[in-house]
Amino acid sequence: AQSVTQLGSHVSVSEGALVLLRCNYSSSVPPYLFWYVQYPNQGLQLLLKYTSAATLVKGINGFEAEFKKSETSFHLTKPSAHMSDAAEYFCAVSDSPQGAQKLVFGQGTRLTINP
Amino acid sequence: EAGVTQSPTHLIKTRGQQATLRCSPISGHTSVYWYQQALGLGLQFLLWYDEGEERNRGNFPPRFSGRQFPNYSSELNVNALELEDSALYLCASSNIRDRVLAGGRDQYFGPGTRLLVL
């Protein structure tokens, strides 16, 4: 069964600093990995996804993630944090291409941006 | 293009009652997924419907059920409500047969229905 672990339920960075949100996965088959963002009182928005085409994936709002099979990781990064990045971020895994079947989510990481 | 819509936005019920939540997918999407986001439990997969059929089910009791209508909209029914059913219920849609559009099979989420059981 697929699973993901997000290290750190809360991450706080200063505006302009590097954002690093950690995600490790467990999968018996080649995984399809996703990062979603949830702003307060809203649903989930897809930030980016890995579907084996390229290990470095660029997403919306300046975020990117690198798939590292040897480390079973898919960490999310952004070079310079903006106040508008404050939200909850979820890493998810699916065993089907582009999440055609169910997504298994991590517990989420709440990102706080300090002015 | 309209996104996934859900109704109602908020729902308050008492223990033992039934709740009905509704979801309208993005036009052209045939699959609807339901997820529960409960405090402390994270996001958990509930149900997946495609072309009117239940395709997959998460680890939830049978009192969680649903259906998908011919227009691909969906209902989630929760019977015999318990206090721990209080959560945000998210619906997502996708077109799992779309092999042309990049991201055509991604899951797009609605804003959710917040259910409070008293």
Coordinates of C-alpha atoms in Angstrom, one line a residue:
Chain A
A1 CA 0.0 0.0 0.0
Q2 CA 1.1 3.5 -0.8
S3 CA 1.7 6.0 2.0
V4 CA 3.4 9.4 2.5
T5 CA 5.0 11.0 5.5
Q6 CA 5.3 14.7 5.8
L7 CA 8.0 15.7 8.2
G8 CA 7.0 18.7 10.3
S9 CA 3.4 19.6 10.9
H10 CA 4.3 23.3 11.2
V11 CA 7.0 25.2 9.3
S12 CA 7.7 28.8 9.8
V13 CA 10.0 30.9 7.6
S14 CA 10.7 34.6 7.0
E15 CA 9.4 36.4 4.0
G16 CA 12.1 36.1 1.3
A17 CA 13.6 33.0 2.8
L18 CA 13.8 29.5 1.3
V19 CA 10.8 27.3 1.8
L20 CA 11.4 23.5 2.2
L21 CA 8.6 21.2 2.9
R22 CA 9.5 17.5 3.3
C23 CA 7.7 14.5 2.0
N24 CA 8.8 10.8 2.0
Y25 CA 6.8 8.2 0.3
S26 CA 6.4 4.4 0.4
S27 CA 5.2 2.6 -2.6
S28 CA 5.5 -0.9 -4.0
V29 CA 5.0 0.4 -7.6
P30 CA 6.4 3.4 -9.4
P31 CA 4.6 6.2 -7.6
Y32 CA 2.8 9.2 -8.9
L33 CA 3.3 12.0 -6.5
F34 CA 1.5 15.3 -6.0
W35 CA 1.7 18.4 -3.9
Y36 CA -1.6 20.3 -3.1
V37 CA -2.1 23.6 -1.3
Q38 CA -5.1 24.4 0.9
Y39 CA -5.8 28.1 1.7
P40 CA -8.1 28.8 4.7
N41 CA -11.7 27.8 4.2
Q42 CA -10.9 26.5 0.6
G43 CA -10.5 23.2 -1.2
L44 CA -7.3 21.8 -2.5
Q45 CA -5.3 23.3 -5.4
L46 CA -2.8 21.2 -7.3
L47 CA 0.7 22.7 -7.1
L48 CA 2.6 20.2 -9.1
K49 CA 2.9 16.5 -9.8
Y50 CA 5.5 13.8 -10.7
T51 CA 4.6 11.2 -13.2
S52 CA 8.0 9.9 -14.2
A53 CA 8.6 12.3 -17.1
A54 CA 11.2 14.4 -15.2
T55 CA 12.6 14.2 -11.7
L56 CA 12.6 18.0 -11.2
V57 CA 9.1 19.2 -11.5
K58 CA 8.1 22.9 -11.7
G59 CA 4.7 24.0 -10.5
I60 CA 2.6 27.1 -10.0
N61 CA 3.5 30.0 -7.8
G62 CA 7.2 29.4 -8.1
F63 CA 7.2 26.1 -6.3
E64 CA 9.2 23.0 -7.5
A65 CA 9.9 19.5 -6.2
E66 CA 12.5 16.9 -6.9
F67 CA 11.8 13.2 -7.1
K68 CA 14.6 11.2 -5.5
K69 CA 14.0 7.5 -5.8
S70 CA 17.1 6.6 -3.7
E71 CA 15.8 8.7 -0.8
T72 CA 12.1 8.0 -1.5
S73 CA 11.5 11.7 -1.2
F74 CA 9.6 14.4 -3.0
H75 CA 10.4 17.6 -1.1
L76 CA 8.7 20.9 -2.1
T77 CA 10.8 24.0 -2.3
K78 CA 10.5 27.7 -3.2
P79 CA 13.5 30.0 -3.3
S80 CA 11.8 33.0 -1.8
A81 CA 8.8 32.9 0.4
H82 CA 5.9 35.4 0.0
M83 CA 3.3 36.2 2.5
S84 CA 0.7 34.8 0.2
D85 CA 2.3 31.3 0.5
A86 CA 0.9 30.9 4.0
A87 CA -1.3 27.9 3.8
E88 CA -1.4 24.1 4.5
Y89 CA 0.4 21.9 2.1
F90 CA -0.3 18.3 1.4
C91 CA 1.8 15.6 -0.3
A92 CA -0.1 12.8 -1.9
V93 CA 0.7 9.5 -3.7
S94 CA -1.3 7.5 -6.2
D95 CA -0.6 4.2 -7.8
S96 CA -2.3 5.3 -11.0
P97 CA -1.2 7.7 -13.7
Q98 CA -2.1 11.2 -12.8
G99 CA -4.1 10.2 -9.8
A100 CA -6.8 8.4 -11.7
Q101 CA -7.6 6.4 -8.7
K102 CA -7.6 7.4 -5.0
L103 CA -5.0 9.7 -3.6
V104 CA -3.3 8.9 -0.3
F105 CA -2.4 12.1 1.6
G106 CA 0.2 13.0 4.1
Q107 CA -0.9 14.7 7.3
G108 CA -0.1 18.1 6.0
T109 CA 2.3 20.9 6.8
R110 CA 1.1 24.3 7.9
L111 CA 3.4 27.0 6.5
T112 CA 3.6 30.3 8.3
I113 CA 5.4 33.3 6.8
N114 CA 6.9 35.8 9.1
P115 CA 7.2 39.4 7.9
Chain B
E1 CA -14.9 27.1 -16.9
A2 CA -16.8 26.4 -13.7
G3 CA -14.9 24.4 -11.1
V4 CA -16.2 21.7 -8.8
T5 CA -19.1 22.9 -6.8
Q6 CA -20.4 21.5 -3.5
S7 CA -23.5 22.2 -1.5
P8 CA -24.3 23.1 1.2
T9 CA -21.2 24.9 2.4
H10 CA -22.1 24.2 6.0
L11 CA -24.4 21.6 7.5
I12 CA -25.4 21.2 11.2
K13 CA -27.0 17.9 12.3
T14 CA -27.6 16.1 15.5
R15 CA -26.3 12.6 16.4
G16 CA -28.4 9.9 14.7
Q17 CA -29.6 12.0 11.9
Q18 CA -28.8 11.7 8.2
A19 CA -26.7 14.1 6.1
T20 CA -26.8 14.5 2.4
L21 CA -23.9 16.3 0.6
R22 CA -23.9 17.2 -3.0
C23 CA -21.2 17.7 -5.6
S24 CA -21.2 18.9 -9.2
P25 CA -18.1 18.0 -11.2
I26 CA -16.3 20.1 -13.8
S27 CA -18.1 19.8 -17.2
G28 CA -16.8 16.8 -19.1
H29 CA -15.5 15.0 -16.0
T30 CA -16.9 11.6 -15.4
S31 CA -15.3 10.7 -12.1
V32 CA -16.1 12.0 -8.7
Y33 CA -14.1 11.3 -5.5
W34 CA -15.1 12.0 -1.9
Y35 CA -12.6 12.7 0.8
Q36 CA -13.0 13.4 4.5
Q37 CA -10.8 15.9 6.3
A38 CA -11.4 15.5 10.0
L39 CA -9.4 17.3 12.7
G40 CA -6.4 15.2 13.7
L41 CA -7.0 12.5 11.0
G42 CA -6.0 14.3 7.9
L43 CA -7.4 13.7 4.5
Q44 CA -8.9 10.3 3.9
F45 CA -10.3 8.8 0.8
L46 CA -14.0 7.8 1.1
L47 CA -15.5 6.9 -2.3
W48 CA -14.8 7.0 -6.0
Y49 CA -17.6 7.0 -8.6
D50 CA -17.1 6.8 -12.4
E51 CA -19.8 6.5 -15.0
G52 CA -22.4 6.0 -12.4
E53 CA -20.7 3.1 -10.7
E54 CA -18.8 2.9 -7.4
R55 CA -15.2 2.0 -8.3
N56 CA -13.4 2.1 -5.0
R57 CA -14.2 2.6 -1.4
G58 CA -12.0 3.7 1.6
N59 CA -12.0 2.2 5.0
F60 CA -15.3 3.7 6.2
P61 CA -18.4 2.0 7.6
P62 CA -21.4 1.2 5.3
R63 CA -23.4 4.1 6.8
F64 CA -21.3 6.2 4.4
S65 CA -22.7 5.8 1.0
G66 CA -23.4 7.7 -2.2
R67 CA -24.3 7.6 -5.8
Q68 CA -23.6 9.3 -9.0
F69 CA -26.3 10.5 -11.3
P70 CA -26.4 10.4 -15.2
N71 CA -25.2 14.0 -15.3
Y72 CA -22.2 12.8 -13.3
S73 CA -23.1 14.9 -10.2
S74 CA -22.9 13.0 -7.0
E75 CA -24.4 12.7 -3.5
L76 CA -22.7 11.5 -0.3
N77 CA -25.1 10.2 2.3
V78 CA -24.0 9.7 5.9
N79 CA -26.6 7.8 8.0
A80 CA -26.8 7.5 11.8
L81 CA -24.5 10.4 12.3
E82 CA -21.9 10.2 15.0
L83 CA -20.0 13.1 16.7
E84 CA -16.8 12.0 15.0
D85 CA -18.3 12.5 11.6
S86 CA -17.8 16.2 12.0
A87 CA -15.4 17.1 9.3
L88 CA -14.8 18.9 6.0
Y89 CA -16.0 16.7 3.2
L90 CA -14.2 17.4 -0.1
C91 CA -15.3 16.4 -3.5
A92 CA -13.0 16.1 -6.5
S93 CA -13.6 15.3 -10.1
S94 CA -11.4 14.1 -13.0
N95 CA -11.7 12.7 -16.5
I96 CA -9.8 9.4 -16.2
R97 CA -10.2 8.7 -19.9
D98 CA -8.6 11.9 -21.1
R99 CA -5.3 10.9 -22.6
V100 CA -4.9 14.0 -24.7
L101 CA -4.9 16.9 -22.3
A102 CA -1.9 17.2 -20.1
G103 CA -3.2 17.0 -16.6
G104 CA -6.6 15.8 -18.0
R105 CA -6.8 13.1 -15.3
D106 CA -5.8 15.3 -12.4
Q107 CA -8.2 15.5 -9.5
Y108 CA -9.7 19.0 -9.1
F109 CA -11.2 19.8 -5.7
G110 CA -14.3 21.7 -4.7
P111 CA -14.4 24.0 -1.6
G112 CA -16.0 21.4 0.6
T113 CA -18.9 21.0 2.9
R114 CA -18.3 21.5 6.6
L115 CA -20.4 19.1 8.6
L116 CA -20.9 19.6 12.3
V117 CA -22.6 16.9 14.3
L118 CA -23.9 17.9 17.7

